[in-house]
Amino acid sequence: MSAQQASDALAERLEALESRLAHQEHWLDTLDRAVATQERRLAQLERLNELMQQKLREQHRALREMDADTPRPEDEVPPHY
């Protein structure tokens, strides 16, 4: 192999490596953006979940208070007393 052929082969290998590196960097950037988007979405969903749990607790508390205020049939005195 002549010096020129060796230089050409080395240049081709270097170009192929640079191309692969550029491709990998592109995909790393793409994955990084996807992970950042997923993190934001997860944080939003966690906040929404907490708000919904709070709402359910409030509704459950309100139902218990309504049940406590509403007389039950066994608590009512029959009319003949």
PDB file with one MODEL, atoms N, CA, C and O in Angstrom:
MODEL        1
ATOM      1  N   MET A   1       0.865  -1.168   0.000  1.00  0.00           N
ATOM      2  CA  MET A   1       0.000   0.000   0.000  1.00  0.00           C
ATOM      3  C   MET A   1       0.909   1.227   0.000  1.00  0.00           C
ATOM      4  O   MET A   1       1.843   1.335   0.794  1.00  0.00           O
ATOM      5  N   SER A   2       0.610   2.128  -0.898  1.00  0.00           N
ATOM      6  CA  SER A   2       1.434   3.329  -0.998  1.00  0.00           C
ATOM      7  C   SER A   2       1.032   4.324   0.084  1.00  0.00           C
ATOM      8  O   SER A   2      -0.009   4.177   0.723  1.00  0.00           O
ATOM      9  N   ALA A   3       1.852   5.312   0.275  1.00  0.00           N
ATOM     10  CA  ALA A   3       1.584   6.334   1.281  1.00  0.00           C
ATOM     11  C   ALA A   3       0.301   7.081   0.954  1.00  0.00           C
ATOM     12  O   ALA A   3      -0.461   7.437   1.853  1.00  0.00           O
ATOM     13  N   GLN A   4       0.061   7.318  -0.332  1.00  0.00           N
ATOM     14  CA  GLN A   4      -1.161   8.017  -0.753  1.00  0.00           C
ATOM     15  C   GLN A   4      -2.388   7.168  -0.456  1.00  0.00           C
ATOM     16  O   GLN A   4      -3.398   7.690   0.016  1.00  0.00           O
ATOM     17  N   GLN A   5      -2.315   5.864  -0.725  1.00  0.00           N
ATOM     18  CA  GLN A   5      -3.443   4.966  -0.455  1.00  0.00           C
ATOM     19  C   GLN A   5      -3.707   4.877   1.047  1.00  0.00           C
ATOM     20  O   GLN A   5      -4.859   4.872   1.481  1.00  0.00           O
ATOM     21  N   ALA A   6      -2.651   4.809   1.825  1.00  0.00           N
ATOM     22  CA  ALA A   6      -2.792   4.753   3.286  1.00  0.00           C
ATOM     23  C   ALA A   6      -3.424   6.046   3.792  1.00  0.00           C
ATOM     24  O   ALA A   6      -4.286   6.016   4.671  1.00  0.00           O
ATOM     25  N   SER A   7      -3.001   7.169   3.247  1.00  0.00           N
ATOM     26  CA  SER A   7      -3.558   8.464   3.639  1.00  0.00           C
ATOM     27  C   SER A   7      -5.033   8.556   3.254  1.00  0.00           C
ATOM     28  O   SER A   7      -5.852   9.048   4.030  1.00  0.00           O
ATOM     29  N   ASP A   8      -5.365   8.084   2.058  1.00  0.00           N
ATOM     30  CA  ASP A   8      -6.760   8.092   1.605  1.00  0.00           C
ATOM     31  C   ASP A   8      -7.623   7.189   2.485  1.00  0.00           C
ATOM     32  O   ASP A   8      -8.738   7.552   2.860  1.00  0.00           O
ATOM     33  N   ALA A   9      -7.091   6.005   2.811  1.00  0.00           N
ATOM     34  CA  ALA A   9      -7.835   5.068   3.664  1.00  0.00           C
ATOM     35  C   ALA A   9      -8.049   5.671   5.045  1.00  0.00           C
ATOM     36  O   ALA A   9      -9.135   5.564   5.613  1.00  0.00           O
ATOM     37  N   LEU A  10      -7.019   6.298   5.579  1.00  0.00           N
ATOM     38  CA  LEU A  10      -7.123   6.943   6.887  1.00  0.00           C
ATOM     39  C   LEU A  10      -8.134   8.092   6.839  1.00  0.00           C
ATOM     40  O   LEU A  10      -8.913   8.271   7.775  1.00  0.00           O
ATOM     41  N   ALA A  11      -8.123   8.861   5.763  1.00  0.00           N
ATOM     42  CA  ALA A  11      -9.073   9.964   5.606  1.00  0.00           C
ATOM     43  C   ALA A  11     -10.502   9.434   5.533  1.00  0.00           C
ATOM     44  O   ALA A  11     -11.411  10.035   6.107  1.00  0.00           O
ATOM     45  N   GLU A  12     -10.714   8.317   4.837  1.00  0.00           N
ATOM     46  CA  GLU A  12     -12.054   7.710   4.755  1.00  0.00           C
ATOM     47  C   GLU A  12     -12.519   7.228   6.119  1.00  0.00           C
ATOM     48  O   GLU A  12     -13.673   7.434   6.495  1.00  0.00           O
ATOM     49  N   ARG A  13     -11.631   6.592   6.856  1.00  0.00           N
ATOM     50  CA  ARG A  13     -11.983   6.107   8.198  1.00  0.00           C
ATOM     51  C   ARG A  13     -12.315   7.280   9.113  1.00  0.00           C
ATOM     52  O   ARG A  13     -13.275   7.236   9.882  1.00  0.00           O
ATOM     53  N   LEU A  14     -11.501   8.330   9.015  1.00  0.00           N
ATOM     54  CA  LEU A  14     -11.744   9.509   9.844  1.00  0.00           C
ATOM     55  C   LEU A  14     -13.081  10.147   9.496  1.00  0.00           C
ATOM     56  O   LEU A  14     -13.834  10.546  10.384  1.00  0.00           O
ATOM     57  N   GLU A  15     -13.372  10.244   8.211  1.00  0.00           N
ATOM     58  CA  GLU A  15     -14.649  10.805   7.773  1.00  0.00           C
ATOM     59  C   GLU A  15     -15.820   9.950   8.259  1.00  0.00           C
ATOM     60  O   GLU A  15     -16.840  10.483   8.697  1.00  0.00           O
ATOM     61  N   ALA A  16     -15.676   8.638   8.182  1.00  0.00           N
ATOM     62  CA  ALA A  16     -16.737   7.734   8.656  1.00  0.00           C
ATOM     63  C   ALA A  16     -16.945   7.894  10.161  1.00  0.00           C
ATOM     64  O   ALA A  16     -18.080   7.908  10.639  1.00  0.00           O
ATOM     65  N   LEU A  17     -15.842   8.015  10.907  1.00  0.00           N
ATOM     66  CA  LEU A  17     -15.953   8.199  12.360  1.00  0.00           C
ATOM     67  C   LEU A  17     -16.600   9.540  12.697  1.00  0.00           C
ATOM     68  O   LEU A  17     -17.438   9.622  13.596  1.00  0.00           O
ATOM     69  N   GLU A  18     -16.211  10.583  11.978  1.00  0.00           N
ATOM     70  CA  GLU A  18     -16.813  11.895  12.211  1.00  0.00           C
ATOM     71  C   GLU A  18     -18.304  11.873  11.896  1.00  0.00           C
ATOM     72  O   GLU A  18     -19.100  12.496  12.599  1.00  0.00           O
ATOM     73  N   SER A  19     -18.679  11.160  10.847  1.00  0.00           N
ATOM     74  CA  SER A  19     -20.087  11.046  10.483  1.00  0.00           C
ATOM     75  C   SER A  19     -20.861  10.298  11.574  1.00  0.00           C
ATOM     76  O   SER A  19     -21.949  10.718  11.969  1.00  0.00           O
ATOM     77  N   ARG A  20     -20.299   9.201  12.052  1.00  0.00           N
ATOM     78  CA  ARG A  20     -20.955   8.436  13.125  1.00  0.00           C
ATOM     79  C   ARG A  20     -21.084   9.271  14.390  1.00  0.00           C
ATOM     80  O   ARG A  20     -22.113   9.246  15.065  1.00  0.00           O
ATOM     81  N   LEU A  21     -20.024  10.012  14.701  1.00  0.00           N
ATOM     82  CA  LEU A  21     -20.048  10.861  15.895  1.00  0.00           C
ATOM     83  C   LEU A  21     -21.128  11.939  15.769  1.00  0.00           C
ATOM     84  O   LEU A  21     -21.866  12.194  16.721  1.00  0.00           O
ATOM     85  N   ALA A  22     -21.219  12.568  14.603  1.00  0.00           N
ATOM     86  CA  ALA A  22     -22.246  13.586  14.398  1.00  0.00           C
ATOM     87  C   ALA A  22     -23.646  12.977  14.542  1.00  0.00           C
ATOM     88  O   ALA A  22     -24.536  13.584  15.137  1.00  0.00           O
ATOM     89  N   HIS A  23     -23.828  11.786  13.998  1.00  0.00           N
ATOM     90  CA  HIS A  23     -25.117  11.099  14.099  1.00  0.00           C
ATOM     91  C   HIS A  23     -25.438  10.786  15.560  1.00  0.00           C
ATOM     92  O   HIS A  23     -26.567  10.997  16.003  1.00  0.00           O
ATOM     93  N   GLN A  24     -24.466  10.289  16.303  1.00  0.00           N
ATOM     94  CA  GLN A  24     -24.691   9.973  17.717  1.00  0.00           C
ATOM     95  C   GLN A  24     -24.987  11.233  18.528  1.00  0.00           C
ATOM     96  O   GLN A  24     -25.848  11.219  19.407  1.00  0.00           O
ATOM     97  N   GLU A  25     -24.275  12.321  18.233  1.00  0.00           N
ATOM     98  CA  GLU A  25     -24.536  13.573  18.935  1.00  0.00           C
ATOM     99  C   GLU A  25     -25.954  14.071  18.659  1.00  0.00           C
ATOM    100  O   GLU A  25     -26.632  14.581  19.550  1.00  0.00           O
ATOM    101  N   HIS A  26     -26.385  13.915  17.414  1.00  0.00           N
ATOM    102  CA  HIS A  26     -27.756  14.302  17.066  1.00  0.00           C
ATOM    103  C   HIS A  26     -28.760  13.492  17.893  1.00  0.00           C
ATOM    104  O   HIS A  26     -29.699  14.053  18.458  1.00  0.00           O
ATOM    105  N   TRP A  27     -28.559  12.180  17.961  1.00  0.00           N
ATOM    106  CA  TRP A  27     -29.498  11.343  18.704  1.00  0.00           C
ATOM    107  C   TRP A  27     -29.431  11.613  20.199  1.00  0.00           C
ATOM    108  O   TRP A  27     -30.452  11.544  20.883  1.00  0.00           O
ATOM    109  N   LEU A  28     -28.247  11.919  20.715  1.00  0.00           N
ATOM    110  CA  LEU A  28     -28.148  12.274  22.136  1.00  0.00           C
ATOM    111  C   LEU A  28     -28.911  13.557  22.423  1.00  0.00           C
ATOM    112  O   LEU A  28     -29.601  13.653  23.439  1.00  0.00           O
ATOM    113  N   ASP A  29     -28.797  14.540  21.545  1.00  0.00           N
ATOM    114  CA  ASP A  29     -29.559  15.777  21.713  1.00  0.00           C
ATOM    115  C   ASP A  29     -31.059  15.506  21.643  1.00  0.00           C
ATOM    116  O   ASP A  29     -31.834  16.046  22.433  1.00  0.00           O
ATOM    117  N   THR A  30     -31.458  14.665  20.694  1.00  0.00           N
ATOM    118  CA  THR A  30     -32.871  14.311  20.553  1.00  0.00           C
ATOM    119  C   THR A  30     -33.379  13.606  21.813  1.00  0.00           C
ATOM    120  O   THR A  30     -34.457  13.924  22.315  1.00  0.00           O
ATOM    121  N   LEU A  31     -32.603  12.655  22.315  1.00  0.00           N
ATOM    122  CA  LEU A  31     -32.998  11.932  23.532  1.00  0.00           C
ATOM    123  C   LEU A  31     -33.018  12.858  24.742  1.00  0.00           C
ATOM    124  O   LEU A  31     -33.890  12.737  25.602  1.00  0.00           O
ATOM    125  N   ASP A  32     -32.073  13.772  24.812  1.00  0.00           N
ATOM    126  CA  ASP A  32     -32.028  14.725  25.916  1.00  0.00           C
ATOM    127  C   ASP A  32     -33.283  15.592  25.932  1.00  0.00           C
ATOM    128  O   ASP A  32     -33.869  15.822  26.989  1.00  0.00           O
ATOM    129  N   ARG A  33     -33.693  16.070  24.763  1.00  0.00           N
ATOM    130  CA  ARG A  33     -34.922  16.867  24.681  1.00  0.00           C
ATOM    131  C   ARG A  33     -36.141  16.025  25.070  1.00  0.00           C
ATOM    132  O   ARG A  33     -37.044  16.508  25.754  1.00  0.00           O
ATOM    133  N   ALA A  34     -36.160  14.768  24.630  1.00  0.00           N
ATOM    134  CA  ALA A  34     -37.293  13.890  24.958  1.00  0.00           C
ATOM    135  C   ALA A  34     -37.365  13.651  26.465  1.00  0.00           C
ATOM    136  O   ALA A  34     -38.450  13.670  27.046  1.00  0.00           O
ATOM    137  N   VAL A  35     -36.226  13.428  27.091  1.00  0.00           N
ATOM    138  CA  VAL A  35     -36.204  13.198  28.544  1.00  0.00           C
ATOM    139  C   VAL A  35     -36.654  14.460  29.282  1.00  0.00           C
ATOM    140  O   VAL A  35     -37.417  14.380  30.244  1.00  0.00           O
ATOM    141  N   ALA A  36     -36.185  15.612  28.835  1.00  0.00           N
ATOM    142  CA  ALA A  36     -36.588  16.872  29.477  1.00  0.00           C
ATOM    143  C   ALA A  36     -38.099  17.078  29.341  1.00  0.00           C
ATOM    144  O   ALA A  36     -38.758  17.508  30.287  1.00  0.00           O
ATOM    145  N   THR A  37     -38.640  16.771  28.169  1.00  0.00           N
ATOM    146  CA  THR A  37     -40.088  16.890  27.955  1.00  0.00           C
ATOM    147  C   THR A  37     -40.843  15.927  28.871  1.00  0.00           C
ATOM    148  O   THR A  37     -41.853  16.298  29.470  1.00  0.00           O
ATOM    149  N   GLN A  38     -40.356  14.703  28.977  1.00  0.00           N
ATOM    150  CA  GLN A  38     -41.006  13.712  29.837  1.00  0.00           C
ATOM    151  C   GLN A  38     -40.940  14.139  31.307  1.00  0.00           C
ATOM    152  O   GLN A  38     -41.896  13.935  32.054  1.00  0.00           O
ATOM    153  N   GLU A  39     -39.824  14.724  31.718  1.00  0.00           N
ATOM    154  CA  GLU A  39     -39.702  15.195  33.103  1.00  0.00           C
ATOM    155  C   GLU A  39     -40.723  16.285  33.395  1.00  0.00           C
ATOM    156  O   GLU A  39     -41.363  16.284  34.446  1.00  0.00           O
ATOM    157  N   ARG A  40     -40.870  17.223  32.450  1.00  0.00           N
ATOM    158  CA  ARG A  40     -41.866  18.292  32.642  1.00  0.00           C
ATOM    159  C   ARG A  40     -43.270  17.706  32.705  1.00  0.00           C
ATOM    160  O   ARG A  40     -44.071  18.087  33.559  1.00  0.00           O
ATOM    161  N   ARG A  41     -43.565  16.783  31.803  1.00  0.00           N
ATOM    162  CA  ARG A  41     -44.895  16.170  31.776  1.00  0.00           C
ATOM    163  C   ARG A  41     -45.158  15.377  33.054  1.00  0.00           C
ATOM    164  O   ARG A  41     -46.261  15.423  33.597  1.00  0.00           O
ATOM    165  N   LEU A  42     -44.165  14.660  33.529  1.00  0.00           N
ATOM    166  CA  LEU A  42     -44.312  13.903  34.768  1.00  0.00           C
ATOM    167  C   LEU A  42     -44.586  14.839  35.942  1.00  0.00           C
ATOM    168  O   LEU A  42     -45.432  14.545  36.787  1.00  0.00           O
ATOM    169  N   ALA A  43     -43.877  15.955  35.997  1.00  0.00           N
ATOM    170  CA  ALA A  43     -44.105  16.931  37.072  1.00  0.00           C
ATOM    171  C   ALA A  43     -45.531  17.479  37.000  1.00  0.00           C
ATOM    172  O   ALA A  43     -46.186  17.644  38.029  1.00  0.00           O
ATOM    173  N   GLN A  44     -46.012  17.761  35.785  1.00  0.00           N
ATOM    174  CA  GLN A  44     -47.387  18.244  35.627  1.00  0.00           C
ATOM    175  C   GLN A  44     -48.381  17.189  36.102  1.00  0.00           C
ATOM    176  O   GLN A  44     -49.337  17.500  36.813  1.00  0.00           O
ATOM    177  N   LEU A  45     -48.149  15.949  35.707  1.00  0.00           N
ATOM    178  CA  LEU A  45     -49.069  14.876  36.098  1.00  0.00           C
ATOM    179  C   LEU A  45     -49.040  14.639  37.605  1.00  0.00           C
ATOM    180  O   LEU A  45     -50.071  14.335  38.204  1.00  0.00           O
ATOM    181  N   GLU A  46     -47.879  14.773  38.213  1.00  0.00           N
ATOM    182  CA  GLU A  46     -47.798  14.622  39.668  1.00  0.00           C
ATOM    183  C   GLU A  46     -48.575  15.726  40.365  1.00  0.00           C
ATOM    184  O   GLU A  46     -49.271  15.473  41.349  1.00  0.00           O
ATOM    185  N   ARG A  47     -48.459  16.957  39.858  1.00  0.00           N
ATOM    186  CA  ARG A  47     -49.235  18.063  40.443  1.00  0.00           C
ATOM    187  C   ARG A  47     -50.728  17.829  40.264  1.00  0.00           C
ATOM    188  O   ARG A  47     -51.511  18.039  41.191  1.00  0.00           O
ATOM    189  N   LEU A  48     -51.123  17.391  39.068  1.00  0.00           N
ATOM    190  CA  LEU A  48     -52.531  17.112  38.803  1.00  0.00           C
ATOM    191  C   LEU A  48     -53.039  15.991  39.704  1.00  0.00           C
ATOM    192  O   LEU A  48     -54.150  16.066  40.228  1.00  0.00           O
ATOM    193  N   ASN A  49     -52.239  14.969  39.882  1.00  0.00           N
ATOM    194  CA  ASN A  49     -52.614  13.853  40.747  1.00  0.00           C
ATOM    195  C   ASN A  49     -52.813  14.332  42.185  1.00  0.00           C
ATOM    196  O   ASN A  49     -53.777  13.942  42.843  1.00  0.00           O
ATOM    197  N   GLU A  50     -51.912  15.167  42.667  1.00  0.00           N
ATOM    198  CA  GLU A  50     -52.042  15.695  44.026  1.00  0.00           C
ATOM    199  C   GLU A  50     -53.307  16.537  44.169  1.00  0.00           C
ATOM    200  O   GLU A  50     -54.009  16.435  45.175  1.00  0.00           O
ATOM    201  N   LEU A  51     -53.601  17.367  43.171  1.00  0.00           N
ATOM    202  CA  LEU A  51     -54.818  18.176  43.222  1.00  0.00           C
ATOM    203  C   LEU A  51     -56.069  17.300  43.225  1.00  0.00           C
ATOM    204  O   LEU A  51     -57.021  17.570  43.958  1.00  0.00           O
ATOM    205  N   MET A  52     -56.062  16.260  42.410  1.00  0.00           N
ATOM    206  CA  MET A  52     -57.222  15.366  42.361  1.00  0.00           C
ATOM    207  C   MET A  52     -57.384  14.611  43.677  1.00  0.00           C
ATOM    208  O   MET A  52     -58.505  14.426  44.149  1.00  0.00           O
ATOM    209  N   GLN A  53     -56.279  14.176  44.269  1.00  0.00           N
ATOM    210  CA  GLN A  53     -56.370  13.501  45.559  1.00  0.00           C
ATOM    211  C   GLN A  53     -56.919  14.444  46.618  1.00  0.00           C
ATOM    212  O   GLN A  53     -57.737  14.051  47.450  1.00  0.00           O
ATOM    213  N   GLN A  54     -56.463  15.697  46.580  1.00  0.00           N
ATOM    214  CA  GLN A  54     -56.969  16.690  47.526  1.00  0.00           C
ATOM    215  C   GLN A  54     -58.467  16.904  47.328  1.00  0.00           C
ATOM    216  O   GLN A  54     -59.220  16.965  48.300  1.00  0.00           O
ATOM    217  N   LYS A  55     -58.901  17.016  46.073  1.00  0.00           N
ATOM    218  CA  LYS A  55     -60.330  17.187  45.784  1.00  0.00           C
ATOM    219  C   LYS A  55     -61.132  15.997  46.302  1.00  0.00           C
ATOM    220  O   LYS A  55     -62.192  16.170  46.905  1.00  0.00           O
ATOM    221  N   LEU A  56     -60.623  14.789  46.065  1.00  0.00           N
ATOM    222  CA  LEU A  56     -61.326  13.597  46.549  1.00  0.00           C
ATOM    223  C   LEU A  56     -61.426  13.585  48.071  1.00  0.00           C
ATOM    224  O   LEU A  56     -62.464  13.228  48.628  1.00  0.00           O
ATOM    225  N   ARG A  57     -60.341  13.978  48.742  1.00  0.00           N
ATOM    226  CA  ARG A  57     -60.394  14.041  50.211  1.00  0.00           C
ATOM    227  C   ARG A  57     -61.440  15.049  50.675  1.00  0.00           C
ATOM    228  O   ARG A  57     -62.184  14.790  51.621  1.00  0.00           O
ATOM    229  N   GLU A  58     -61.494  16.210  50.000  1.00  0.00           N
ATOM    230  CA  GLU A  58     -62.483  17.233  50.360  1.00  0.00           C
ATOM    231  C   GLU A  58     -63.902  16.730  50.131  1.00  0.00           C
ATOM    232  O   GLU A  58     -64.781  16.942  50.966  1.00  0.00           O
ATOM    233  N   GLN A  59     -64.128  16.063  48.997  1.00  0.00           N
ATOM    234  CA  GLN A  59     -65.457  15.528  48.716  1.00  0.00           C
ATOM    235  C   GLN A  59     -65.828  14.431  49.709  1.00  0.00           C
ATOM    236  O   GLN A  59     -66.975  14.349  50.150  1.00  0.00           O
ATOM    237  N   HIS A  60     -64.869  13.600  50.055  1.00  0.00           N
ATOM    238  CA  HIS A  60     -65.131  12.535  51.027  1.00  0.00           C
ATOM    239  C   HIS A  60     -65.487  13.150  52.385  1.00  0.00           C
ATOM    240  O   HIS A  60     -66.417  12.701  53.056  1.00  0.00           O
ATOM    241  N   ARG A  61     -64.740  14.176  52.776  1.00  0.00           N
ATOM    242  CA  ARG A  61     -65.024  14.866  54.037  1.00  0.00           C
ATOM    243  C   ARG A  61     -66.406  15.505  54.001  1.00  0.00           C
ATOM    244  O   ARG A  61     -67.148  15.431  54.981  1.00  0.00           O
ATOM    245  N   ALA A  62     -66.761  16.135  52.874  1.00  0.00           N
ATOM    246  CA  ALA A  62     -68.073  16.774  52.742  1.00  0.00           C
ATOM    247  C   ALA A  62     -69.188  15.733  52.816  1.00  0.00           C
ATOM    248  O   ALA A  62     -70.221  15.972  53.441  1.00  0.00           O
ATOM    249  N   LEU A  63     -68.983  14.581  52.182  1.00  0.00           N
ATOM    250  CA  LEU A  63     -69.995  13.517  52.252  1.00  0.00           C
ATOM    251  C   LEU A  63     -70.161  13.000  53.678  1.00  0.00           C
ATOM    252  O   LEU A  63     -71.282  12.755  54.123  1.00  0.00           O
ATOM    253  N   ARG A  64     -69.055  12.835  54.392  1.00  0.00           N
ATOM    254  CA  ARG A  64     -69.161  12.388  55.786  1.00  0.00           C
ATOM    255  C   ARG A  64     -69.895  13.410  56.637  1.00  0.00           C
ATOM    256  O   ARG A  64     -70.692  13.049  57.502  1.00  0.00           O
ATOM    257  N   GLU A  65     -69.622  14.695  56.391  1.00  0.00           N
ATOM    258  CA  GLU A  65     -70.315  15.739  57.148  1.00  0.00           C
ATOM    259  C   GLU A  65     -71.801  15.751  56.824  1.00  0.00           C
ATOM    260  O   GLU A  65     -72.631  15.938  57.713  1.00  0.00           O
ATOM    261  N   MET A  66     -72.142  15.551  55.540  1.00  0.00           N
ATOM    262  CA  MET A  66     -73.559  15.496  55.159  1.00  0.00           C
ATOM    263  C   MET A  66     -74.231  14.294  55.807  1.00  0.00           C
ATOM    264  O   MET A  66     -75.357  14.398  56.295  1.00  0.00           O
ATOM    265  N   ASP A  67     -73.544  13.153  55.814  1.00  0.00           N
ATOM    266  CA  ASP A  67     -74.105  11.956  56.436  1.00  0.00           C
ATOM    267  C   ASP A  67     -74.296  12.160  57.934  1.00  0.00           C
ATOM    268  O   ASP A  67     -75.268  11.673  58.510  1.00  0.00           O
ATOM    269  N   ALA A  68     -73.379  12.872  58.558  1.00  0.00           N
ATOM    270  CA  ALA A  68     -73.489  13.118  59.994  1.00  0.00           C
ATOM    271  C   ALA A  68     -74.650  14.055  60.293  1.00  0.00           C
ATOM    272  O   ALA A  68     -75.287  13.934  61.339  1.00  0.00           O
ATOM    273  N   ASP A  69     -74.933  14.987  59.389  1.00  0.00           N
ATOM    274  CA  ASP A  69     -76.014  15.955  59.596  1.00  0.00           C
ATOM    275  C   ASP A  69     -77.381  15.385  59.236  1.00  0.00           C
ATOM    276  O   ASP A  69     -78.397  15.864  59.741  1.00  0.00           O
ATOM    277  N   THR A  70     -77.425  14.374  58.377  1.00  0.00           N
ATOM    278  CA  THR A  70     -78.689  13.808  57.924  1.00  0.00           C
ATOM    279  C   THR A  70     -79.146  12.742  58.924  1.00  0.00           C
ATOM    280  O   THR A  70     -78.413  11.797  59.214  1.00  0.00           O
ATOM    281  N   PRO A  71     -80.361  12.905  59.445  1.00  0.00           N
ATOM    282  CA  PRO A  71     -80.834  11.889  60.395  1.00  0.00           C
ATOM    283  C   PRO A  71     -81.067  10.551  59.700  1.00  0.00           C
ATOM    284  O   PRO A  71     -81.581  10.483  58.583  1.00  0.00           O
ATOM    285  N   ARG A  72     -80.677   9.509  60.389  1.00  0.00           N
ATOM    286  CA  ARG A  72     -80.887   8.165  59.848  1.00  0.00           C
ATOM    287  C   ARG A  72     -82.239   7.653  60.322  1.00  0.00           C
ATOM    288  O   ARG A  72     -82.722   8.082  61.370  1.00  0.00           O
ATOM    289  N   PRO A  73     -82.858   6.749  59.577  1.00  0.00           N
ATOM    290  CA  PRO A  73     -84.193   6.255  59.982  1.00  0.00           C
ATOM    291  C   PRO A  73     -84.207   5.676  61.394  1.00  0.00           C
ATOM    292  O   PRO A  73     -85.187   5.849  62.119  1.00  0.00           O
ATOM    293  N   GLU A  74     -83.155   5.004  61.788  1.00  0.00           N
ATOM    294  CA  GLU A  74     -83.145   4.414  63.133  1.00  0.00           C
ATOM    295  C   GLU A  74     -83.002   5.464  64.237  1.00  0.00           C
ATOM    296  O   GLU A  74     -83.258   5.172  65.405  1.00  0.00           O
ATOM    297  N   ASP A  75     -82.590   6.695  63.871  1.00  0.00           N
ATOM    298  CA  ASP A  75     -82.458   7.760  64.856  1.00  0.00           C
ATOM    299  C   ASP A  75     -83.783   8.524  65.043  1.00  0.00           C
ATOM    300  O   ASP A  75     -83.947   9.233  66.036  1.00  0.00           O
ATOM    301  N   GLU A  76     -84.708   8.388  64.114  1.00  0.00           N
ATOM    302  CA  GLU A  76     -85.946   9.145  64.202  1.00  0.00           C
ATOM    303  C   GLU A  76     -86.930   8.462  65.181  1.00  0.00           C
ATOM    304  O   GLU A  76     -87.031   7.238  65.257  1.00  0.00           O
ATOM    305  N   VAL A  77     -87.620   9.297  65.894  1.00  0.00           N
ATOM    306  CA  VAL A  77     -88.605   8.807  66.852  1.00  0.00           C
ATOM    307  C   VAL A  77     -89.902   8.569  66.093  1.00  0.00           C
ATOM    308  O   VAL A  77     -90.341   9.436  65.337  1.00  0.00           O
ATOM    309  N   PRO A  78     -90.511   7.432  66.276  1.00  0.00           N
ATOM    310  CA  PRO A  78     -91.781   7.173  65.588  1.00  0.00           C
ATOM    311  C   PRO A  78     -92.824   8.206  66.002  1.00  0.00           C
ATOM    312  O   PRO A  78     -92.756   8.741  67.109  1.00  0.00           O
ATOM    313  N   PRO A  79     -93.783   8.491  65.131  1.00  0.00           N
ATOM    314  CA  PRO A  79     -94.771   9.556  65.398  1.00  0.00           C
ATOM    315  C   PRO A  79     -95.655   9.282  66.615  1.00  0.00           C
ATOM    316  O   PRO A  79     -96.197  10.235  67.175  1.00  0.00           O
ATOM    317  N   HIS A  80     -95.827   8.052  67.046  1.00  0.00           N
ATOM    318  CA  HIS A  80     -96.717   7.789  68.176  1.00  0.00           C
ATOM    319  C   HIS A  80     -96.075   8.051  69.516  1.00  0.00           C
ATOM    320  O   HIS A  80     -96.713   7.827  70.545  1.00  0.00           O
ATOM    321  N   TYR A  81     -94.819   8.521  69.552  1.00  0.00           N
ATOM    322  CA  TYR A  81     -94.193   8.826  70.848  1.00  0.00           C
ATOM    323  C   TYR A  81     -94.457  10.231  71.239  1.00  0.00           C
ATOM    324  O   TYR A  81     -94.011  10.671  72.299  1.00  0.00           O
TER     325      TYR A  81
ENDMDL
END
